[in-house]
Coordinates of C-alpha atoms and ligand atoms in Angstrom, one line a residue:
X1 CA 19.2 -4.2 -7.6
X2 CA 20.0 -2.8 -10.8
X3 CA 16.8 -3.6 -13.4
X4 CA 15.0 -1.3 -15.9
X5 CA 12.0 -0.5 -14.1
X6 CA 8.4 1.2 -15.6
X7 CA 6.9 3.3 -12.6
X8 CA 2.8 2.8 -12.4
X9 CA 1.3 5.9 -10.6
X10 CA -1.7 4.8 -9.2
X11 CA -4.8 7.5 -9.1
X12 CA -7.5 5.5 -7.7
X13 CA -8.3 3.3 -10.6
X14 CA -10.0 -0.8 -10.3
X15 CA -7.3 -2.1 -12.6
X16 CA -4.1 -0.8 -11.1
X17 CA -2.5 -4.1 -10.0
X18 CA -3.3 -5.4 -13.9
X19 CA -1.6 -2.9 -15.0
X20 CA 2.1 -3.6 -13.4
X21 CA 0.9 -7.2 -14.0
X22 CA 0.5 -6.8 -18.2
X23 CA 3.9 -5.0 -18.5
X24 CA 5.6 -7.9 -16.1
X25 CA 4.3 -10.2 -18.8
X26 CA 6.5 -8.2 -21.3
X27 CA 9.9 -9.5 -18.9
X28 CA 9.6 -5.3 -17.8
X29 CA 9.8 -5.2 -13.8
X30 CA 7.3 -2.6 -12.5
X31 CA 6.1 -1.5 -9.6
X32 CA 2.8 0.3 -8.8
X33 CA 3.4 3.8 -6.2
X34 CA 0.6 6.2 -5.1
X35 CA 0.4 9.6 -7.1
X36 CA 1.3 11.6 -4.4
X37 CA 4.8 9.9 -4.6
X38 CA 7.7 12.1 -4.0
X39 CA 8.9 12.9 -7.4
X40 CA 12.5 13.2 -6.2
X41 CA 12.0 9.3 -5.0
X42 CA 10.4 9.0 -8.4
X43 CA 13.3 10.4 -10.0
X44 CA 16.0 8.4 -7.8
X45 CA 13.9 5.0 -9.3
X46 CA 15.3 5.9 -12.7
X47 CA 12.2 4.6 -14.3
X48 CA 12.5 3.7 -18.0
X49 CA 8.8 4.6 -18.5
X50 CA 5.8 6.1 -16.1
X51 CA 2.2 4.9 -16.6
X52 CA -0.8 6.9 -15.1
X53 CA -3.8 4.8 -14.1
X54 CA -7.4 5.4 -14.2
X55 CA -9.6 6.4 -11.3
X56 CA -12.6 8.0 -10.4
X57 CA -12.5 11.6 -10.0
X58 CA -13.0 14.7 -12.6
X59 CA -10.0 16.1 -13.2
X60 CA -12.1 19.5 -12.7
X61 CA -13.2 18.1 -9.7
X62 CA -12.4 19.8 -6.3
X63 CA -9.2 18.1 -4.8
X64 CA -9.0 16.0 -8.1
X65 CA -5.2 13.9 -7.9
X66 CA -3.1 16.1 -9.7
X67 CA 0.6 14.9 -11.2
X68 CA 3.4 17.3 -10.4
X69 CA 4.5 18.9 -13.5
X70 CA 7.9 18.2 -13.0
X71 CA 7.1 14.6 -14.4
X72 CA 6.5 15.9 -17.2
X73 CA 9.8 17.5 -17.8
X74 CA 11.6 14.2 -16.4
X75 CA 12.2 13.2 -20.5
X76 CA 10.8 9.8 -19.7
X77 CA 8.3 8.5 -21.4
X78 CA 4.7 8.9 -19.9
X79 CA 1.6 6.9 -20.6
X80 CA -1.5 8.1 -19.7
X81 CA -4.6 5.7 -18.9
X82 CA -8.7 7.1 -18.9
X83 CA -8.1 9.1 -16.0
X84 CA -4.6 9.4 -16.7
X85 CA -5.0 10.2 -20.2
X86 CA -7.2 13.2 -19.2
X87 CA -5.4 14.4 -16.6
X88 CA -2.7 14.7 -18.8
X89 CA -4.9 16.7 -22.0
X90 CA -5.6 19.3 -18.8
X91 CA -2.2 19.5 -17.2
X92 CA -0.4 20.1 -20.7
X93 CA -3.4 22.7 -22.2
X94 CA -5.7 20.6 -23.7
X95 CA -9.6 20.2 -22.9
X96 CA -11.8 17.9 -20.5
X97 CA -15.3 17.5 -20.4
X98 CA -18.1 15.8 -19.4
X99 CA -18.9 13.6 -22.5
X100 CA -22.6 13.9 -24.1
X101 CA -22.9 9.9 -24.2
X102 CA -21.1 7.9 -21.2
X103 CA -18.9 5.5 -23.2
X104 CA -19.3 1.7 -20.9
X105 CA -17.8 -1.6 -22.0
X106 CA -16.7 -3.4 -25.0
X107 CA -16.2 -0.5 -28.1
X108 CA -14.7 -0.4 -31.2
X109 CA -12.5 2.1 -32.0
X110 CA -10.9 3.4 -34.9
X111 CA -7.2 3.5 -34.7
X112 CA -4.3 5.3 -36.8
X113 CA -1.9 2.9 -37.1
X114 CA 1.0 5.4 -37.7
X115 CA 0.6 6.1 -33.9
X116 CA 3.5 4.7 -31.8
X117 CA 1.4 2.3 -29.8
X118 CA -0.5 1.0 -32.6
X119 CA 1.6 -0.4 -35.1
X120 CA 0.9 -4.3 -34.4
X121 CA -2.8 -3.5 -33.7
X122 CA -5.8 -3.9 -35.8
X123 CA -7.2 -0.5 -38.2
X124 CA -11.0 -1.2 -35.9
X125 CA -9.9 -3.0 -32.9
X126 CA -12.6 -3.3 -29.8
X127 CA -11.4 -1.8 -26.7
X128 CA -12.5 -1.7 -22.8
X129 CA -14.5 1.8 -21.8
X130 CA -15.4 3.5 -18.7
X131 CA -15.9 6.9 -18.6
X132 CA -18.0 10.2 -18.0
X133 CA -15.2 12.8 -19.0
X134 CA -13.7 12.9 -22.3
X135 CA -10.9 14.3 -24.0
X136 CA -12.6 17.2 -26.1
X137 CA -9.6 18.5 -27.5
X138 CA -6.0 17.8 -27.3
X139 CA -3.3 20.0 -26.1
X140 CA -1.1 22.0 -28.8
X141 CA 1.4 19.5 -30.1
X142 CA -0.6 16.4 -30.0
X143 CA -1.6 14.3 -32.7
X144 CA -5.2 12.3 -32.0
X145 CA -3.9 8.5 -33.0
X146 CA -7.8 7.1 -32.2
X147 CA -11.3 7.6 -32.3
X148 CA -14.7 6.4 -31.6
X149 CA -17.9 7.8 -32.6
X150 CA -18.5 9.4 -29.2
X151 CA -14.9 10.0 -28.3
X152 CA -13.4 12.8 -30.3
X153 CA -9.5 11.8 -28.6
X154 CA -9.6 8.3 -27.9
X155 CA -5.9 8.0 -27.8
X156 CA -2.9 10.7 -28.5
X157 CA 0.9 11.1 -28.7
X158 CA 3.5 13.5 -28.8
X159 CA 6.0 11.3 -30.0
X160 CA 8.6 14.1 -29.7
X161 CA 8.1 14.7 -26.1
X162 CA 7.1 11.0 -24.9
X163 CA 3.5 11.4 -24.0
X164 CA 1.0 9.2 -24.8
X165 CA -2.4 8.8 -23.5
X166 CA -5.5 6.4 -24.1
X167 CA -9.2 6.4 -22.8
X168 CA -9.4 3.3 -23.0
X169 CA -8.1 0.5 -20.2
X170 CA -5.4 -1.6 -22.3
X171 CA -4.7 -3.5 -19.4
X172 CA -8.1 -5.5 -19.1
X173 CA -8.5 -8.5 -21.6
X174 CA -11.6 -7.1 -22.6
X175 CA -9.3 -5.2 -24.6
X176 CA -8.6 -7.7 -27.6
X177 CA -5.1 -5.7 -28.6
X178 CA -4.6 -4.4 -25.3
X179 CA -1.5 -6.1 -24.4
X180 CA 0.3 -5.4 -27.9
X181 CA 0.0 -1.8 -26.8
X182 CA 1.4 -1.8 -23.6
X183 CA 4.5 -3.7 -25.0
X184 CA 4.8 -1.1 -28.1
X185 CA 5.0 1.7 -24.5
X186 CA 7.4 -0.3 -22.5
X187 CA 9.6 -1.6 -25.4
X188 CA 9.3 0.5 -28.7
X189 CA 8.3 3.7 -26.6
X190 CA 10.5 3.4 -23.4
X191 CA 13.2 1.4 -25.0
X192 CA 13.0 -1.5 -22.2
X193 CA 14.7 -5.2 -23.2
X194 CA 12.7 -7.0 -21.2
X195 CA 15.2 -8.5 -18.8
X196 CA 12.9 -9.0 -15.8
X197 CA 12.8 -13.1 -16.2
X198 CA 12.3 -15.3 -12.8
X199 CA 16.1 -16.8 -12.9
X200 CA 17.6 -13.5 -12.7
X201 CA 14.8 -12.7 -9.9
X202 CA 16.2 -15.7 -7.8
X203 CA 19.6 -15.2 -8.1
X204 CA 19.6 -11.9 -7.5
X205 CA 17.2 -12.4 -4.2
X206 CA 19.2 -14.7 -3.4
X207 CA 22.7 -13.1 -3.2
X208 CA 21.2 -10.3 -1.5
X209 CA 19.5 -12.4 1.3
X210 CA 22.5 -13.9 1.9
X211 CA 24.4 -10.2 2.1
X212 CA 21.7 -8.6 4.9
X213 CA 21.5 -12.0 6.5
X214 CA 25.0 -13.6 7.2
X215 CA 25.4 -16.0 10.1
X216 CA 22.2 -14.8 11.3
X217 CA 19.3 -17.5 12.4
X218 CA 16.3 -17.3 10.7
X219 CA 13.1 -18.5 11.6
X220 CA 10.0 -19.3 8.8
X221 CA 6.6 -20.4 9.8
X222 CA 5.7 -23.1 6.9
X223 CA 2.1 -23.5 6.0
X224 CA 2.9 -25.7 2.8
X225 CA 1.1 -23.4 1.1
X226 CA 2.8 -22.0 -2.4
X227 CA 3.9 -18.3 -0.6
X228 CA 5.2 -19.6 2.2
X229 CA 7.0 -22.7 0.4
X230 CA 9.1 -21.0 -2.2
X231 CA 9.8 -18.1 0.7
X232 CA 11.4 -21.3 2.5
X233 CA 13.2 -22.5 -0.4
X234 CA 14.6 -19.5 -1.3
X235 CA 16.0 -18.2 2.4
X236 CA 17.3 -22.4 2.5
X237 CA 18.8 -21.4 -0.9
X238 CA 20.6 -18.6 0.8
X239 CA 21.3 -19.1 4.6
X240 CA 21.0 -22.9 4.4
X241 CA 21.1 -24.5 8.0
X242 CA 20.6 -21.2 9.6
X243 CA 17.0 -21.6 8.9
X244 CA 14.7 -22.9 10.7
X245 CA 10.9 -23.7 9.0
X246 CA 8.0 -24.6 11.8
X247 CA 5.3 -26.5 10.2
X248 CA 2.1 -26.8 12.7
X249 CA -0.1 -29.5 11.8
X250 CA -2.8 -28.7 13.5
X251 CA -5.2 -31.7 12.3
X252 CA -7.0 -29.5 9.9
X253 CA -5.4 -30.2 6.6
X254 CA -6.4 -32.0 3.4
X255 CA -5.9 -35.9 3.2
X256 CA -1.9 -37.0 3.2
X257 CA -1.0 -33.0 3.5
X258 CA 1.6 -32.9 6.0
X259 CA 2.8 -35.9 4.9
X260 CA 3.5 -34.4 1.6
X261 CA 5.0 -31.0 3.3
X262 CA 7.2 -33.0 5.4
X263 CA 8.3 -35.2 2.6
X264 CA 9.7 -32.2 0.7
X265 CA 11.2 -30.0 3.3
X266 CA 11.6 -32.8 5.9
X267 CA 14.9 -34.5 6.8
X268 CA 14.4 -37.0 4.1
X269 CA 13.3 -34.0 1.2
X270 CA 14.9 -32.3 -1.4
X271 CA 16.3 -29.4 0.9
X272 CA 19.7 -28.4 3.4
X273 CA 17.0 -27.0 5.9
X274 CA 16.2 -27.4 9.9
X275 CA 12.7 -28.7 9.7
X276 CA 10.2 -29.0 12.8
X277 CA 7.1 -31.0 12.2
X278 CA 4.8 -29.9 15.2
X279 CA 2.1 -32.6 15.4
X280 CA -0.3 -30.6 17.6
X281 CA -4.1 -32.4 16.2
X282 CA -5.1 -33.1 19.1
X283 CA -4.5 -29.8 21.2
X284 CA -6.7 -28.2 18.3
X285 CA -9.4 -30.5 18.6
X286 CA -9.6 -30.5 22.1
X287 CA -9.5 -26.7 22.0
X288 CA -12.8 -27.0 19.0
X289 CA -14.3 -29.2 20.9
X290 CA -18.4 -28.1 20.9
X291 CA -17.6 -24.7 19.3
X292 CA -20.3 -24.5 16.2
X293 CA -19.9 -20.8 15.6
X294 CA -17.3 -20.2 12.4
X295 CA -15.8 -16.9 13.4
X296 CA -15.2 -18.5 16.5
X297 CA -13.7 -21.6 15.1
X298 CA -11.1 -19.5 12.9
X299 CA -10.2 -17.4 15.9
X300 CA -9.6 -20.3 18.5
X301 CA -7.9 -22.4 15.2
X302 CA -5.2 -18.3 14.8
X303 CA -4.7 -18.2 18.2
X304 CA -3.7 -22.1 19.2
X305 CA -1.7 -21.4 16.1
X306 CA -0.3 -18.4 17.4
X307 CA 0.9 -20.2 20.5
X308 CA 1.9 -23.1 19.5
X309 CA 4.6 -21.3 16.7
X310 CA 5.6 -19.5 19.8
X311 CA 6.7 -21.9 22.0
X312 CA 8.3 -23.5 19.3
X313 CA 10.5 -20.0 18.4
X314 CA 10.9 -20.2 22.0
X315 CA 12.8 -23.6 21.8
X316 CA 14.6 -22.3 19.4
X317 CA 16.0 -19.6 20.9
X318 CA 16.9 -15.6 19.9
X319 CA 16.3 -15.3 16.3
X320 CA 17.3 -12.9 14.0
X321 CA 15.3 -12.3 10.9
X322 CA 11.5 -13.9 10.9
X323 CA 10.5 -14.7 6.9
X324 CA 7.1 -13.9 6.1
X325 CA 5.5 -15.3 2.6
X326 CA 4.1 -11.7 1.8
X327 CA 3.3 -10.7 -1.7
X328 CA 2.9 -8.3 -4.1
X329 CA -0.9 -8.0 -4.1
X330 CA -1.1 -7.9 -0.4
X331 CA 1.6 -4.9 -0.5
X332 CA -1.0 -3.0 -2.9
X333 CA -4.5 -4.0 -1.5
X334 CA -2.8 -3.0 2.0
X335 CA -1.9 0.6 1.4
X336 CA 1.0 0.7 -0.8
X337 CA 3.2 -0.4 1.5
X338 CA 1.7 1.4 4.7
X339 CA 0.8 -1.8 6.5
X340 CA 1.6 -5.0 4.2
X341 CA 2.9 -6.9 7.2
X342 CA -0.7 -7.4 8.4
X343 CA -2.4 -9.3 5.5
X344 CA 0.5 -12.0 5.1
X345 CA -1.0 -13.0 8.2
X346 CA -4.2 -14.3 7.4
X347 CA -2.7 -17.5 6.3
X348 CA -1.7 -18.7 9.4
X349 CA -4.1 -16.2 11.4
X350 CA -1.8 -13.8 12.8
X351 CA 2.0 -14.4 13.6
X352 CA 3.1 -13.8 17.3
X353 CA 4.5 -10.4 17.1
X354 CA 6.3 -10.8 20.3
X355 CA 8.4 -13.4 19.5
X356 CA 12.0 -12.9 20.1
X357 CA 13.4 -11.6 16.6
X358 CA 15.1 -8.1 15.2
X359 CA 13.5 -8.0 11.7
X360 CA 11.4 -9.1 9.2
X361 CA 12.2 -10.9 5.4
X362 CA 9.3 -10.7 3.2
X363 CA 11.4 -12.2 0.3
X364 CA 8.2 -12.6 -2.5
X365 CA 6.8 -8.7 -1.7
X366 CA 7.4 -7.4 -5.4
X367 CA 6.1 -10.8 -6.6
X368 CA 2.6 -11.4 -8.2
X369 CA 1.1 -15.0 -7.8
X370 CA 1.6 -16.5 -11.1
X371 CA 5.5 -15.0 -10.6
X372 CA 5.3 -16.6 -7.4
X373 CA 4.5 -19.7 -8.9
X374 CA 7.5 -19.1 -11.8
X375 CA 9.4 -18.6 -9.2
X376 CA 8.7 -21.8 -7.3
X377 CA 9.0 -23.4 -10.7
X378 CA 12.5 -22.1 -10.9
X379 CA 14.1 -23.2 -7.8
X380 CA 12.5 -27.2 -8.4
X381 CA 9.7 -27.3 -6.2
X382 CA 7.4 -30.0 -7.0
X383 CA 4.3 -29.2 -9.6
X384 CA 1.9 -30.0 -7.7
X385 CA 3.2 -27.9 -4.5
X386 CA 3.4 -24.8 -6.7
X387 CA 0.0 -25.0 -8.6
X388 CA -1.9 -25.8 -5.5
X389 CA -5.2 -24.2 -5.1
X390 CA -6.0 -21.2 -2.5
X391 CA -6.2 -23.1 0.7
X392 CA -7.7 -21.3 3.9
X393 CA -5.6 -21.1 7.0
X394 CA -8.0 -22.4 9.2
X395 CA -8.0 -25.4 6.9
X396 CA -11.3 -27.9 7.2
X397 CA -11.7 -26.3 10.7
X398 CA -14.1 -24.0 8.0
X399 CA -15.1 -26.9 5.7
X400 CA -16.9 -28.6 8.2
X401 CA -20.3 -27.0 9.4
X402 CA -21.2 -27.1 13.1
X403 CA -18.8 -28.5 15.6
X404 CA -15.4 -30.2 14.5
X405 CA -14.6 -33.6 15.6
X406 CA -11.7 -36.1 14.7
X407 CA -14.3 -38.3 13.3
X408 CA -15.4 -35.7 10.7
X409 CA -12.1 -34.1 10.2
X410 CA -11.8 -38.0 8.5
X411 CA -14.9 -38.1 6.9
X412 CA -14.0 -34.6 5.1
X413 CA -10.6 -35.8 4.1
X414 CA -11.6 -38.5 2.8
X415 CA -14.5 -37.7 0.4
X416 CA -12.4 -34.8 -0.2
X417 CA -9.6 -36.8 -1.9
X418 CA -12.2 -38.4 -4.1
X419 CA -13.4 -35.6 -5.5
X420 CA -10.1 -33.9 -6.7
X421 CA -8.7 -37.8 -7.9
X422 CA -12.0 -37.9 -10.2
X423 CA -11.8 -34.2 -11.0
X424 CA -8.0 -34.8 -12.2
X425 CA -9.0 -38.4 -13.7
X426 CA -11.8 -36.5 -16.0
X427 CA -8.8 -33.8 -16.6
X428 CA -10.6 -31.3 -15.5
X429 CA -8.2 -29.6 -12.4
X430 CA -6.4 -26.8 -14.9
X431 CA -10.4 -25.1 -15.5
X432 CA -11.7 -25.0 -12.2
X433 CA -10.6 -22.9 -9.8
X434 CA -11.3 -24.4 -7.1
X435 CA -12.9 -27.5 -5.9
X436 CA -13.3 -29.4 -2.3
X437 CA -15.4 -31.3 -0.8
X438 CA -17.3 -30.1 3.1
X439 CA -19.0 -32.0 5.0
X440 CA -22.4 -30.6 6.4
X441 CA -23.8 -30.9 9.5
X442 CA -27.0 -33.1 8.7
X443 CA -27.7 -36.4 8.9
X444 CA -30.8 -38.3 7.3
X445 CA -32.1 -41.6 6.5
X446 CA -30.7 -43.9 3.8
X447 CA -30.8 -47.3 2.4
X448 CA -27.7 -49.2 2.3
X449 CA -28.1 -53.5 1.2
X450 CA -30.7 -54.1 3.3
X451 CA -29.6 -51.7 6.1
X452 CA -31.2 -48.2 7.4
X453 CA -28.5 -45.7 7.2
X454 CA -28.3 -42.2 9.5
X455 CA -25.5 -40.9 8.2
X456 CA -24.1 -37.5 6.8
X457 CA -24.4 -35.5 4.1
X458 CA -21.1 -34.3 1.8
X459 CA -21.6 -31.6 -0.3
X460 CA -18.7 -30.6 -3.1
X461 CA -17.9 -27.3 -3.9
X462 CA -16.2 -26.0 -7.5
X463 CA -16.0 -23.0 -8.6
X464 CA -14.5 -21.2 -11.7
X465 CA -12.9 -17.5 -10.5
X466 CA -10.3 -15.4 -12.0
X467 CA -10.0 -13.1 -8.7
X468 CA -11.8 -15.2 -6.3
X469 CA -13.6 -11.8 -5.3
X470 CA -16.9 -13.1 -7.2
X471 CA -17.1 -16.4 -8.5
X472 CA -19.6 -19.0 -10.7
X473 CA -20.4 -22.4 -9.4
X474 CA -18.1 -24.9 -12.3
X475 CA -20.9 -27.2 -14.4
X476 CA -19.2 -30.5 -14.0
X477 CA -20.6 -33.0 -16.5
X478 CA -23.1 -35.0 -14.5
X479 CA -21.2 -38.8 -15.5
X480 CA -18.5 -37.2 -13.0
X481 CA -20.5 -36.0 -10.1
X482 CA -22.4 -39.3 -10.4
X483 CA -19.4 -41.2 -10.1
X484 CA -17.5 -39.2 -7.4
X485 CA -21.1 -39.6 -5.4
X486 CA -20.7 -43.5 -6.2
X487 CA -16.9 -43.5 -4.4
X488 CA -17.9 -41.4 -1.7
X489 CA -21.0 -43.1 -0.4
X490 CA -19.3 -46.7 -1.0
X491 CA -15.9 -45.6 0.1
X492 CA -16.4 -43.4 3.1
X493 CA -17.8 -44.5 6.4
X494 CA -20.3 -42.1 8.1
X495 CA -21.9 -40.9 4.4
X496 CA -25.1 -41.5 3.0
X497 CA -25.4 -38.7 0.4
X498 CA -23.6 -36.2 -1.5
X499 CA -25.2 -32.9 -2.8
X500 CA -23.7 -29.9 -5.3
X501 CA -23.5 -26.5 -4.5
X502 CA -24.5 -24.2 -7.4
X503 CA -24.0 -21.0 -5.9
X504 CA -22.4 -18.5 -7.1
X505 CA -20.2 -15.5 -5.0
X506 CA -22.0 -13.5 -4.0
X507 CA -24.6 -14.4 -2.5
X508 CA -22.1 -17.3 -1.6
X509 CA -18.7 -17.7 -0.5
X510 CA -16.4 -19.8 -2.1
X511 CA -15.5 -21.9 0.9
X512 CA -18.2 -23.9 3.1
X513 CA -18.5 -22.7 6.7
Ligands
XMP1 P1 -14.5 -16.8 0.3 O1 -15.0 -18.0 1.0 O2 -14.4 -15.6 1.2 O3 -13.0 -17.1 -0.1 O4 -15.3 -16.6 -0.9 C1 -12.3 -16.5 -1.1 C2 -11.0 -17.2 -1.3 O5 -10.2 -17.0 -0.1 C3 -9.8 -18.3 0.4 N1 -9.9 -18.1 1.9 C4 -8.9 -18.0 2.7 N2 -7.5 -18.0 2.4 N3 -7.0 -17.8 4.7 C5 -6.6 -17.9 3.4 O6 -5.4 -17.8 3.1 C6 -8.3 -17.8 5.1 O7 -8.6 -17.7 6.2 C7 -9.3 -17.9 4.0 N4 -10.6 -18.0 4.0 C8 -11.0 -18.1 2.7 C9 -10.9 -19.2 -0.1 O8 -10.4 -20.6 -0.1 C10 -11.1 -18.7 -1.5 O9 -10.1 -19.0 -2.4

């Protein structure tokens, strides 16, 4: 595909991905490639504008990520980002050293607004530090366009030759003007238009699916989660009834789920799809049946799912292409592309890789989640499909502590449905993160009228998260919890009290198991 294109070079740095992320929110397609990346490969990307991350070496250190120098000479534009920015004071002449004061967190720096990045930005604007190295001087031919009182060079340009460079990290929020300077790069700077929009995304995906594909069968294992749904959508969108979507029920899902997956990709739903519903509850409970141990619950719950996909493949005969709902951030956290197959499997615990098919689609790989959901958006899948909330594979086989039966599979999905319909009637869904109810595995005595009760206890999880990796328990105004606890213990059979988690990740998990 033909696209302007603004080429991240990743040294080692924690905010890579928001890098590439930032300048996709200015319409600017990127894509984020190790340092070492063969600059003839770089050249052959005809990037519009190259961006060097941060990371955690000196660049006086021994075996310190060095940029061949050729990139320099390239004529594109080149932005340089903490580590980045140093690495490029050394490699054009100027001076790196270890700073007197470590500069850590929120800092306000003094800007010169005359500077190419800075013209929408603030005279003192407060900017996100982290770093033990500083620029002490700047090479021959550089202006310094920012300062703090610690850091001589806080950001410089050579406007003439396209290099700029900051210490700070403009790509973290903590950085108030942050994104106004990465779009003065990637549009003043690098001249980009901004063209990278999710219609043209689709179309274009879908034209060339539909080239590499032709009459060719394709097979897509459908979890109803939002990856693999528009991944469905968009191969239906291109090889219509040559694809075929499996969706495994396998007992563990939230209230009315496959119900609601059928009902959109079914025969009755809004798409010119084969659709197989495999109804296989019971096989998975029988298989769960007096297992207490969670690892060993999500490995029997991957592996029946494993073989029940591949007998249904089987049915179905050679295939040609298998789709896999793969994204962008799995492509980066696996390797840079080394082994990105492997992650896109944790959602449905590992697809048989013996299954008879000659190659693999990963349609959404270049796509971050909220581009995902754009994406989703774009082709008409339903709201609610598209801004569903992370869902493990292994469904309530992990929300449910001790040993899974049919009777608490219920018991789950039924408080479970309480607690988001009060969570969404008190408007609160859009600021938590997450939120679900688990069921836990004791029991203890209650009152009901005039009755003893024995009966278990339900315990709701929320959380707020922006990456899921840590993670604050949500402070749901108590008239709600007390009224979800009301429904739950009136309305569900089997429950005799319901108790909040307020821990936070770590030492928790998000999920319950
Ligand atoms: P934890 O419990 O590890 O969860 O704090 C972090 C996030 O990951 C989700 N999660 C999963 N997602 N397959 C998934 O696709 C899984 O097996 C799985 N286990 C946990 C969890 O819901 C939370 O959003």
């Amino acid at each position: 595909m033909n696209r302007e294109c603004v080429v991240v070079l990743d040294f080692g740095g924690q905010y890579n991905q928001l890098i590439a992320r930032r300048v996709r929110e200015c319409n600017v397609y990127c894509e984020v490639h190790p340092y070492t990346l063969d600059v003839e490969k770089l050249k052959a990307m005809k990037p519009k504008g190259i961006i060097f991350t941060g990371g955690p070496n000196s660049v006086y250190g021994e075996d310190s990520p060095q940029c061949p120098e050729e990139v320099y000479s390239m004529g594109v534009p080149v932005l340089g980002i903490c580590y980045g920015a140093q690495l490029m004071a050394h490699q054009l002449g100027g001076k790196v050293e270890t700073a007197p004061v470590s500069e850590y967190g929120k800092t306000e720096v003094k800007i010169d607004r005359s500077g190419a990045l800075f013209r929408n930005v603030s005279d003192s604007t407060i900017c996100w530090m982290s770093h033990t190295d500083y620029i002490a001087q700047a090479p021959e031919g550089f202006r310094i366009t920012a300062k703090t009182p610690v850091c001589p060079v806080a950001a410089m340009e050579n406007s003439e030759k396209g290099f700029y460079a900051v210490q700070f990290h403009p790509e973290v929020l903590h950085t108030r003007e942050g994104t106004k300077m990465l779009e003065a790069f990637v549009k003043d700077i690098c001249g980009c238009e901004g063209t990278w929009k999710m219609d043209s995304f689709v179309d274009e995906t879908i034209k060339s699916i539909k080239e590499r594909v032709g009459d060719g069968k394709v097979l897509c294992a459908l979890s109803g989660g939002v990856d693999s749904s528009v991944a469905a959508v968009l191969m239906s969108k291109a090889v219509g009834r040559n694809l075929t979507c499996v969706f495994v029920d396998h007992g563990l899902l939230r209230k009315n789920e496959g119900d609601e997956v059928e009902a959109v990709f079914g025969p009755e739903g809004n798409y010119d799809l084969n659709f197989i519903r495999v109804n296989a509850q019971q096989r998975f409970y029988e298989k769960l049946a007096g297992v207490t141990d969670p690892e060993q619950k999500r490995k029997i719950i991957g592996e029946e799912f494993i073989r029940v996909f591949e007998e249904e493949a089987k049915k179905i005969g050679a295939v040609d292409f298998l789709v896999q709902g793969t994204i962008y951030p799995d492509v980066i956290e696996s390797g840079l592309g080394q082994s990105a197959v492997i992650k896109s499997h944790h959602n449905v615990g590992g697809l048989p890789d013996y299954v008879d098919f000659k190659e693999i689609i990963e349609p959404l790989r270049m796509l971050f989640k909220d581009e995902v959901r754009e994406a989703g958006l774009e082709l008409g899948i339903p709201e609610y499909l598209v801004f569903r909330q992370p869902f493990p594979g292994p469904g309530l086989g992990v929300r449910i502590i001790g040993e899974v039966t049919e009777e608490k599979v219920r018991i789950v999905q039924d408080a479970d449905y309480i607690y988001r319909e009060e969570i969404a009637n008190a408007g609160l869904d859009r600021n938590i993160n997450q939120y679900f109810a688990a069921l836990t595995n004791m029991r203890s005595v209650g009152v009901m009228g005039d009755f003893r009760t024995y009966d278990y206890a339900v315990a709701l999880r929320a959380v707020t998260t922006s990456d899921f990796m840590t993670a604050e328990a949500a402070e749901i105004p108590w008239p709600v919890l007390n009224k979800v606890m009301n429904r739950i213990v009136n309305e569900v059979k089997g429950v005799n009290r319901v108790l909040y988690d307020c821990t936070s990740k770590p030492p928790g998990t998000i999920e319950f198991e």
